[in-house]
C-alpha cells in the first residue's frame, strides 16, 4: 500500500509511492481540495493537465448537500466528479471546529487575531501544561455554561457568530442555521458510513480538532473523545478503503506525544496530523512545526503521514523535512479565485494596479495551460479579473494547482537525487513577501 523508495540522509524527508484502488500517488504530494465534489472553477477535463494526483472532498458538506436518501443511491464520488484518479475524504471533524469555535469567535482563515477577544495565545512553540490549567478550568466552566444554553430546546441560533455545534462524548450535533432546518447528528459510525457511500480511496477516522487558543483541560478532554472515536471508526469500517487515524493534542507537547503513541498503535493504514493551522486562526508556523516534532517520532515510519490544512511553500518544505508525505490546503484554489497567483517567489496579488501594464508571464518558465499554451500575461489576468471575466478564476486556478503540483514534482526529484537540503535552501531563498 505504501512503499518508501528513498530516505533522505539529513532529515526525515522521504520519497514514496502510495498505492490506491484508483492509482498510485507519488509522494511527497499536494492534495487538491474539492470540497463539494468538484475543484472550484475547473472542469473535470482541466485536471489532468494540472499534474493533480489526489483530491480531497469534504464529508460534512457532501452529507448536507446530498442528504440520506441521495447518499443511499449515490454511485460514488469518482462518477460524480468525473475523476478516476485517487480520492480522499475527511471525516467531517473539521466542521466541529469551524462551525463551533471559529464561528463563535468570529474568526476567518488568515486572521492573525480573532474579531472578538479570545484567550491569550502563545507566539511560538508549544504550550506548557501548568501555565494554562487554572485559566483553562475557568474557561471550561464558561464553555460548559454556553453548551448548556445551546442544549436548550428553545435556544435560537442566528448566523452572526452563533456556535452551531454541540459536542457530546458519543458524537456531535450540528444545530440549525436557519428557519426550517433541523439539527443533524454525526458520530464515528455515521461518518464512516457516509465515507463508504462516497467511495473515496482514503477515508479518515472521526475526530475533534481544537483551536490554537484552547486550554489544556479542554484539549485533553477533546483528545479523549478523538481516541475513543478512532476506535469506533475502525470498528465501523467494513469497506476495503484505506483509513487514516488523526493525531490531535493541540498546542501541548505531552498531549501530542500521547496522541501519536495512541493513534500510532491502532491498526490504521496511515496517519494524519490535525489542528495544525500554520499562521491561520491564531496559530503560528513555529507552533505547527513544534507539533510535528512532538508527534512524528511515535508514528510508524512505514505508513504514510498526512498534514491537514497547511500548504504554503515554506510549510511544505518544513513538513517534508519532518517526514510528511501529503498535504491538503485550499490555498491554490481559494487564493486563485481572489487574484492570488503563486510563483517560486511567493504570492502575487494580481489585482494590484502595478500589474495593469506588466506583460510578464504569471510565473517564469511555467508549463501550465494558462502560461505555456494560452500565453496569459500578468496584465491579461489583471484585466480579466477587473472585468469580472469568469475565465479569470479558471485560468488562475489552473495556474496555481499546476504550480504547487509541479513544485512537489521538483521536490521529489531533489529527494531522489539526494539534494533535498539544497533544494529547500534554494526555495527558501527565492521566497519574498506577497507583492
Coordinates of C-alpha atoms in Angstrom, one line a residue, residues 95-106 116 142-151 155-167 172-177 208 218:
X95 CA -16.7 21.4 10.8
X96 CA -16.8 20.6 14.6
X97 CA -14.1 23.3 14.8
X98 CA -15.2 25.7 12.0
X99 CA -18.9 25.8 12.9
X100 CA -18.2 25.8 16.6
X101 CA -15.2 27.7 17.9
X102 CA -14.4 29.7 14.7
X103 CA -18.0 30.8 14.3
X104 CA -18.4 31.8 17.9
X105 CA -15.0 33.6 17.9
X106 CA -15.8 35.4 14.7
X116 CA -13.8 39.1 19.2
X142 CA -17.8 29.1 30.9
X143 CA -17.8 26.9 27.8
X144 CA -20.0 24.3 29.6
X145 CA -22.4 27.1 30.5
X146 CA -22.6 28.1 26.9
X147 CA -23.1 24.5 25.9
X148 CA -26.0 24.1 28.3
X149 CA -27.6 27.2 26.8
X150 CA -27.1 25.7 23.4
X151 CA -28.8 22.4 24.6
X155 CA -32.5 28.3 22.1
X156 CA -32.3 30.3 18.8
X157 CA -29.3 30.4 16.6
X158 CA -28.5 33.3 14.3
X159 CA -26.0 33.3 11.5
X160 CA -23.9 36.0 13.2
X161 CA -21.4 34.4 15.5
X162 CA -23.6 31.6 16.9
X163 CA -21.9 28.4 17.8
X164 CA -23.7 25.8 15.8
X165 CA -22.1 22.7 17.4
X166 CA -22.9 20.7 20.5
X167 CA -20.3 18.1 21.3
X172 CA -21.7 15.9 17.6
X173 CA -24.9 17.8 17.0
X174 CA -24.8 20.4 14.2
X175 CA -27.5 22.9 15.2
X176 CA -30.0 24.7 12.9
X177 CA -28.6 27.6 10.9
X208 CA -12.4 16.6 17.2
X218 CA -10.4 21.2 27.1

